[in-house]
Coordinates of C-alpha atoms and ligand atoms in Angstrom, one line a residue:
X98 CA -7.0 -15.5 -25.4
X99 CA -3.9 -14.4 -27.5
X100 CA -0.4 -15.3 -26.1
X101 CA 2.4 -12.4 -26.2
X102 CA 4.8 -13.7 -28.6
X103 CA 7.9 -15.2 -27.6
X104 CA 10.8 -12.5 -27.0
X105 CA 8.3 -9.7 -26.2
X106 CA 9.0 -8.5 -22.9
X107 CA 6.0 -8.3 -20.8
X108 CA 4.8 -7.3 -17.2
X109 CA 3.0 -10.0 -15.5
X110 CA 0.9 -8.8 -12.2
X111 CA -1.1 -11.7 -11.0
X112 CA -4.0 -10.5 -8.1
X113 CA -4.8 -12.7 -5.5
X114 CA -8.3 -11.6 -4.6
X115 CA -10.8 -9.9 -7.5
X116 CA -13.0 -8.3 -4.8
X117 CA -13.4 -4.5 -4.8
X118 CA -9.7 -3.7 -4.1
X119 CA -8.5 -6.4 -6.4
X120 CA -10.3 -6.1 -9.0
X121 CA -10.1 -2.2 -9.1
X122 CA -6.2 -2.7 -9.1
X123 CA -6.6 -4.8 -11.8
X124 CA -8.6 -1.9 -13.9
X125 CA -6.0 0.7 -12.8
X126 CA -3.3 -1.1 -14.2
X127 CA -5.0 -2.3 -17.9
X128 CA -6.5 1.4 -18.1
X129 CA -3.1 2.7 -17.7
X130 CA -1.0 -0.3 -19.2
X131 CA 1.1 -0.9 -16.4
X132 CA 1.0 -4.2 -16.7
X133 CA 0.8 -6.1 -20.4
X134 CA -0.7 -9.6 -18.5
X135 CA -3.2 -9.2 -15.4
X136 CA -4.5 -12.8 -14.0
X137 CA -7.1 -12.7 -11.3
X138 CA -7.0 -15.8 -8.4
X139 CA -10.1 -15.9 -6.1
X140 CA -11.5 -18.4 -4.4
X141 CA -14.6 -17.1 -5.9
X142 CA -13.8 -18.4 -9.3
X143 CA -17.1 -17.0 -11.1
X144 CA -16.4 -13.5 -9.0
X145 CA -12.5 -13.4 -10.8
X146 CA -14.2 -14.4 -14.2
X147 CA -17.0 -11.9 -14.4
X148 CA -14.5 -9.0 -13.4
X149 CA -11.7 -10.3 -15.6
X150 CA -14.3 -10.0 -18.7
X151 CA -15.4 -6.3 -18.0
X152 CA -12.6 -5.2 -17.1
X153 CA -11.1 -7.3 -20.6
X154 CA -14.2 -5.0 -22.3
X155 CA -12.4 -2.2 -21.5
X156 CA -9.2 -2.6 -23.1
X157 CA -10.0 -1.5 -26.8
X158 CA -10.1 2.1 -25.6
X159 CA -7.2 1.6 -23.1
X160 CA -3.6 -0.4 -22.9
X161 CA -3.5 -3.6 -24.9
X162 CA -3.2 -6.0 -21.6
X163 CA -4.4 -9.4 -21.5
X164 CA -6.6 -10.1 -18.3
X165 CA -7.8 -13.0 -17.5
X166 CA -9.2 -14.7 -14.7
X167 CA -7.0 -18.5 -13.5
X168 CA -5.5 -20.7 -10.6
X169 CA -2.2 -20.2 -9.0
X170 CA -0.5 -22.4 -11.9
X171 CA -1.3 -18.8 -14.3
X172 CA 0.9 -17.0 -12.2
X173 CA 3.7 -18.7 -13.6
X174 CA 6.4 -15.7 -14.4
X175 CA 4.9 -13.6 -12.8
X176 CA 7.2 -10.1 -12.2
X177 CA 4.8 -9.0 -9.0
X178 CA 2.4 -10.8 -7.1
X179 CA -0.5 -8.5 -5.2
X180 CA -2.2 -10.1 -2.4
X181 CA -5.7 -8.1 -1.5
X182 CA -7.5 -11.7 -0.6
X183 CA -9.4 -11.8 2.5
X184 CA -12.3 -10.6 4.8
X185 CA -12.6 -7.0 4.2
X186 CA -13.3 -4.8 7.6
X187 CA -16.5 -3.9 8.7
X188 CA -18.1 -0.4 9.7
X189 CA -16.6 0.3 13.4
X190 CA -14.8 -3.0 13.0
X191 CA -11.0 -2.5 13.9
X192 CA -8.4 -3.9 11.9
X193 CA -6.9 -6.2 14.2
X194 CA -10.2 -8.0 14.7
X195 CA -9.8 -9.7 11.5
X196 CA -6.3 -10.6 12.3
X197 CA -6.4 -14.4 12.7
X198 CA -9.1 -14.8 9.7
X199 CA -6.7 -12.9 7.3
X200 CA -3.4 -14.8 8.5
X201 CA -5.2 -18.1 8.2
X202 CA -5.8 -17.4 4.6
X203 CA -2.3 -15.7 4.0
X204 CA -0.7 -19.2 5.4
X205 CA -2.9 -21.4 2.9
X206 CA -2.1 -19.4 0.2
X207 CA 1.8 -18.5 0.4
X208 CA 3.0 -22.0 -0.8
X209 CA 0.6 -22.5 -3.3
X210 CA 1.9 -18.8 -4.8
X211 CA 5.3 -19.2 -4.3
X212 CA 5.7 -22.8 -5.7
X213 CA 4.3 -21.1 -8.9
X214 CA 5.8 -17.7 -8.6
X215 CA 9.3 -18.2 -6.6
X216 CA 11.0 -15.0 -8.3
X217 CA 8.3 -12.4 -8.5
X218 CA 7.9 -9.6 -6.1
X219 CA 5.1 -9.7 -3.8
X220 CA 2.7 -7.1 -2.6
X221 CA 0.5 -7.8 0.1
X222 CA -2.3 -5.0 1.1
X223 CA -4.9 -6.9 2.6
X224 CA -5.2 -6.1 6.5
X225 CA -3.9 -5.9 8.6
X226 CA -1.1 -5.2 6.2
X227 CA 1.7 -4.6 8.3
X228 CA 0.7 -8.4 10.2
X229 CA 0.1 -9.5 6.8
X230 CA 3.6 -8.6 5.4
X231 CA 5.5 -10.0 8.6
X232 CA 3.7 -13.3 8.3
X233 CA 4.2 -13.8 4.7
X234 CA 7.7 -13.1 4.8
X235 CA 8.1 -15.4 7.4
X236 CA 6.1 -18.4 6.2
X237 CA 7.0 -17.9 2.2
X238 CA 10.9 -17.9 3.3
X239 CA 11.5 -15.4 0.6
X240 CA 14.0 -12.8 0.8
X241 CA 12.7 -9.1 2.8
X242 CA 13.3 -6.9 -0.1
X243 CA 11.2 -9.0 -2.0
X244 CA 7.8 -8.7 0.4
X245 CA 6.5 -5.4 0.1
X246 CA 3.1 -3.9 2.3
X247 CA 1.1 -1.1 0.8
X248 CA 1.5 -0.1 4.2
X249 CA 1.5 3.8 5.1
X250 CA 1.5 4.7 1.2
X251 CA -2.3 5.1 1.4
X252 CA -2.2 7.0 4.8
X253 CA 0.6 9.3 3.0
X254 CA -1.4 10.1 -0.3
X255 CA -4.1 11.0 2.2
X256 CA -1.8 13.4 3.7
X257 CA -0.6 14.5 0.9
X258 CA -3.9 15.6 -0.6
X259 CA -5.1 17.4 2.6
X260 CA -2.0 19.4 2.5
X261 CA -2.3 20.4 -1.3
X262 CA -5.9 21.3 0.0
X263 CA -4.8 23.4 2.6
X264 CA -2.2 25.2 1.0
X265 CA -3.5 25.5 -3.0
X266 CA -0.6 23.6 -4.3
X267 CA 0.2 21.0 -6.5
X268 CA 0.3 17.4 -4.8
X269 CA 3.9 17.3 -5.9
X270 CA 5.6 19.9 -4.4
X271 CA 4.2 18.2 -1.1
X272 CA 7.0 16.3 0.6
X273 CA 5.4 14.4 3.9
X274 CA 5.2 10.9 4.9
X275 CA 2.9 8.9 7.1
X276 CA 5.2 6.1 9.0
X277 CA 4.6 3.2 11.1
X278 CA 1.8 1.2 11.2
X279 CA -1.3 1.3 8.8
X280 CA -3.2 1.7 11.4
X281 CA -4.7 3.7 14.7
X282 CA -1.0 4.2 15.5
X283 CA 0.5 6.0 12.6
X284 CA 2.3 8.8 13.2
X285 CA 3.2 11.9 11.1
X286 CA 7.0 13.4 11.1
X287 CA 6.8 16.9 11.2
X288 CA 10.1 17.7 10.9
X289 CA 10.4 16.3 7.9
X290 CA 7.6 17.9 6.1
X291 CA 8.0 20.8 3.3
X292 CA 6.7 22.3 0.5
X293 CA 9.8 22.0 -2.1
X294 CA 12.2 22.0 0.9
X295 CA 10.8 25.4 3.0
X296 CA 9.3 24.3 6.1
X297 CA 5.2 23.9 6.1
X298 CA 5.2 27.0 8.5
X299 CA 7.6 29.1 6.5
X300 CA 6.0 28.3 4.1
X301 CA 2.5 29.4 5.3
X302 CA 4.1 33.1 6.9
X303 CA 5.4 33.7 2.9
X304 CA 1.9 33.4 1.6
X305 CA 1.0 36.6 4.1
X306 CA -0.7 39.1 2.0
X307 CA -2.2 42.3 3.4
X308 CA -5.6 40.9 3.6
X309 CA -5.0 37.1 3.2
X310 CA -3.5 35.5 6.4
X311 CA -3.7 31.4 6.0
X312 CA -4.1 30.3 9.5
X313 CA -1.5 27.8 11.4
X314 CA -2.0 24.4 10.3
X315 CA -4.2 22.2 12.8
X316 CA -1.5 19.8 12.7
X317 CA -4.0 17.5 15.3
X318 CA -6.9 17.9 12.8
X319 CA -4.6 16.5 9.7
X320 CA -3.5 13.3 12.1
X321 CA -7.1 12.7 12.6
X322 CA -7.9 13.3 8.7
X323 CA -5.5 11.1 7.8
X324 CA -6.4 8.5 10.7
X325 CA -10.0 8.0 10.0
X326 CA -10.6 8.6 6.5
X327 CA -10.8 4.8 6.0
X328 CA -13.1 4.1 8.7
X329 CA -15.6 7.3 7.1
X330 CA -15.2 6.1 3.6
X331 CA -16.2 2.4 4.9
X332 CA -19.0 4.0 6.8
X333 CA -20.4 5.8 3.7
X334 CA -19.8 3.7 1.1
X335 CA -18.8 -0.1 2.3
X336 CA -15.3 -0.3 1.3
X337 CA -12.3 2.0 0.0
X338 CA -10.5 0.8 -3.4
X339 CA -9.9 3.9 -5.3
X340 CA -7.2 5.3 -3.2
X341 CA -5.2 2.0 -2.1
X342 CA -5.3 1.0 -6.2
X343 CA -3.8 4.1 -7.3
X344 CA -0.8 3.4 -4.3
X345 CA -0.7 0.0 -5.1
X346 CA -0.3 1.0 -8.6
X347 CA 2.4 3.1 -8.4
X348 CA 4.5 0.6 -6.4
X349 CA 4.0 -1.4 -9.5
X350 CA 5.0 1.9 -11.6
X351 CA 8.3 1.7 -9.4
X352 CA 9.1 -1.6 -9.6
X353 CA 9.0 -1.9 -13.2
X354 CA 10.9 1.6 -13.3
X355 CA 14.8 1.6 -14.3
X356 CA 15.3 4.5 -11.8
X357 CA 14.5 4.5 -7.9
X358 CA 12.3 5.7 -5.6
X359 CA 11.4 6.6 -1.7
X360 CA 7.8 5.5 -0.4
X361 CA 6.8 4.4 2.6
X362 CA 5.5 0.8 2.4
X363 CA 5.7 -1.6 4.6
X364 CA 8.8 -4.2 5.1
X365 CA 9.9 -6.4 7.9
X366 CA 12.6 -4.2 9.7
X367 CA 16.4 -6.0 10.0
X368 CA 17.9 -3.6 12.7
X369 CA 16.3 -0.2 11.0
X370 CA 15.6 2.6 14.0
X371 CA 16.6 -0.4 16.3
X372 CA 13.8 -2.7 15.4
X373 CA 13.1 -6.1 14.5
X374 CA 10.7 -8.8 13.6
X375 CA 8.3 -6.4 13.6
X376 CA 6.7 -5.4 9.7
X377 CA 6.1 -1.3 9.6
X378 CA 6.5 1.4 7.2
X379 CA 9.9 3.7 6.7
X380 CA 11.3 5.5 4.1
X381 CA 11.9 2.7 1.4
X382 CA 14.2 3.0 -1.9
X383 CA 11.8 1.1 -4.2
X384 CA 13.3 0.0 -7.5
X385 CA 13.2 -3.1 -9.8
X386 CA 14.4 -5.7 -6.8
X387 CA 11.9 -4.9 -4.5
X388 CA 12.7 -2.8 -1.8
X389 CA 16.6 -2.0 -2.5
X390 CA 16.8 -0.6 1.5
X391 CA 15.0 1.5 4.0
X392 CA 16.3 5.2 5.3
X393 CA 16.4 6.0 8.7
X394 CA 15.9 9.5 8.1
X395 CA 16.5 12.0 11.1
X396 CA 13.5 12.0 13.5
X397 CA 13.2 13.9 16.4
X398 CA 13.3 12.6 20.2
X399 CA 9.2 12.4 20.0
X400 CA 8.8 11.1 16.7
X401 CA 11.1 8.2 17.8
X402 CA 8.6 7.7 20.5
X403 CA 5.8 7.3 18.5
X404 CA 7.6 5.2 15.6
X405 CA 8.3 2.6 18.8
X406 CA 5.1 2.8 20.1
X407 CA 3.9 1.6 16.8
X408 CA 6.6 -1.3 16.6
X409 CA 5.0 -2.3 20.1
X410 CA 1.6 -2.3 19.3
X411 CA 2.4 -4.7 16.4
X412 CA 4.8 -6.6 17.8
X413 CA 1.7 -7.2 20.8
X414 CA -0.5 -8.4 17.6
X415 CA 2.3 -10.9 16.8
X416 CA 2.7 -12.1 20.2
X417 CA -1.3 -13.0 20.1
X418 CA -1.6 -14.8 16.7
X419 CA -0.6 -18.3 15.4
X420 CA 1.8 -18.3 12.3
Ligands
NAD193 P1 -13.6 -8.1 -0.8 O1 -14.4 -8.8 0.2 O2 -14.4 -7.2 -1.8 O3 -12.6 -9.0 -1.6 C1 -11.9 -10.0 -1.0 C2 -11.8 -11.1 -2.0 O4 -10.9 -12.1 -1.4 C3 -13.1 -11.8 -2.2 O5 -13.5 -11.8 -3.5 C4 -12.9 -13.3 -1.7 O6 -13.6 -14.3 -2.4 C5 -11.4 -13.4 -1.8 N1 -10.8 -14.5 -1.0 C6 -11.0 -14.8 0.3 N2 -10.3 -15.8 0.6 C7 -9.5 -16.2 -0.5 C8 -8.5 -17.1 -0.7 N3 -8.2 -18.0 0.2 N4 -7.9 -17.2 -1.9 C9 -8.3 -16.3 -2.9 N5 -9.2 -15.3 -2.7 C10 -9.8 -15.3 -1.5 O7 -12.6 -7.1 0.1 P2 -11.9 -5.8 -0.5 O8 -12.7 -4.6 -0.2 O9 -11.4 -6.1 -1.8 O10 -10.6 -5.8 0.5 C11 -9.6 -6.8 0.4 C12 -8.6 -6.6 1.5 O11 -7.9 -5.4 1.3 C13 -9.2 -6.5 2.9 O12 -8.3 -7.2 3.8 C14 -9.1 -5.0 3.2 O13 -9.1 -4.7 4.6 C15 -7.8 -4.6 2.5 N6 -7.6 -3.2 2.2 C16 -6.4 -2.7 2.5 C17 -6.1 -1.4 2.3 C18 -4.7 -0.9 2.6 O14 -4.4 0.3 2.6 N7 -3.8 -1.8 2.9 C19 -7.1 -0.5 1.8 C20 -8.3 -1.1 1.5 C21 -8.6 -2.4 1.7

């Protein structure tokens, strides 16, 4: 394999984990040369090789990025570090089933990474992420803006998409956020939802034509869309990857980006809405040193309700587990 020369800036991603969500990160970000160096860790060493090659076959018609499969010594200088190892769920399995399993394996591999890889960024999405993120902050020792869960980012784009369904708009105009956990007890904030800053049901009474009435928004029905759509796609199909590369992707996007920007990953809260050692999602400024801080936007009396509720159903997971 051809070395980048010397001098050459490059963005190193190294993927712990080339199963379906690894390794489909790591094709997301050669195909659209996010990344100029992609290394693949897995404890399946023939499993990281064989993807590493296809996905290696693909670059002639893509980005020039090097991918390669290697051991936790390749992830030396390494800008981000994506965690996706682990035991993925099973159909009707819940997440927090797996809970121990996944820690176990987070705990054996944070020193190995970290001895290697002390200044990158890290990204953890394997589940449960939000457990995931807590206890690789904590047993890693590095610094909370630099430990990053996909967190809520999926559940959001989920959102998002229903909403452009719903009202035949552009994704982007769609401004609404899944928060807490990634899990049974996300919540979404109403009150903070609009399409380019006019209220979802303002909006809806402007589209009233003569013969054309959009019906109110089953606000229940999108909660539920957006709450089981994993568990369905699982059901159908095994696994979900497409979705949580793209997010997991675009964090990457914003952490190699000179400007900012707000998503709703998952960080270990330091006083935030009043909580603490508890991992969840919020509005985070994401820029080039992780997560730069977290917004405690406005919510109402309710939403704070559920946001805590949340906290204490993770906190209740912490409580069980051995870190
Ligand atoms: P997978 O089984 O296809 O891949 C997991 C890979 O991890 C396997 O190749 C396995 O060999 C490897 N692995 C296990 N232990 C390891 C270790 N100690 N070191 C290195 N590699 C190791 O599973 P998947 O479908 O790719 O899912 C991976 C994880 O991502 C799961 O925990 C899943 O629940 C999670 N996930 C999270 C989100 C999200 O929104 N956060 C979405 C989808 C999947």
């Amino acid at each position: 394999i051809l070395k980048i020369g010397e001098g050459i800036m490059t963005n190193k991603i190294t993927i712990i984990g080339a199963g379906s969500v690894g390794s489909t990160i790591a094709y997301t970000l050669a195909v659209n040369g996010i990344a100029s160096e992609v290394v693949l860790i897995d404890v399946n060493t023939q499993k990281a090789l064989g993807e590493a090659m296809d996905i290696r076959q693909a670059t002639p018609f893509a980005a020039q990025t090097q991918v390669y499969a290697g051991s936790y010594s390749d992830a030396k200088d390494s800008n981000i570090v994506i965690v996706t190892s682990g035991i993925a769920r099973k159909p009707g399995q819940s997440r927090i089933d797996l809970t121990q399993t996944n820690v176990n394996i987070i705990k054996s591999i944070a020193p190995e990474i970290v001895r290697y890889a002390p200044d990158a960024i890290y990204i953890l999405v394997s589940n449960p992420v939000d457990i995931l993120t807590y206890v690789f902050g904590k047993v890693s020792g590095l610094p909370t803006n630099r430990v990053i869960g996909s967190g809520t980012i999926l559940d959001t784009a989920r959102l998002r998409t229903r909403l452009a369904e719903y009202f035949s708009i552009s994704q982007k105009n769609i401004h609404a956020y899944v928060l807490g956990e990634h899990g049974d007890s996300s919540f979404i904030p109403w009150s903070m939802a609009s399409i380019s800053s006019i209220s979802l049901e303002d909006y809806r009474k402007s589209l009233v034509g003569d013969d054309d009435v959009l019906p109110e928004l089953d606000v229940e029905e999108v909660e539920k869309y957006v709450r089981t759509s994993g568990g369905k796609i699982i059901g159908r199909k095994g696994a979900t990857y497409y979705g949580i590369a793209a997010s997991v992707c675009h964090i990457c996007r914003c952490l190699f980006s000179s400007t900012d920007t707000i998503l709703t990953v998952s960080s270990t809260m330091t006083g935030e809405y009043g909580l603490n050692g508890v991992a969840l999602s919020v509005m985070s400024v994401v820029g080039s040193e992780g997560i730069k801080g977290n917004i405690c936007a406005k919510l109402t009396d309710e939403e704070m309700v559920k946001l805590n509720h949340s906290a204490d159903v993770l906190k209740d997971v912490i409580r069980q587990i051995s870190i």
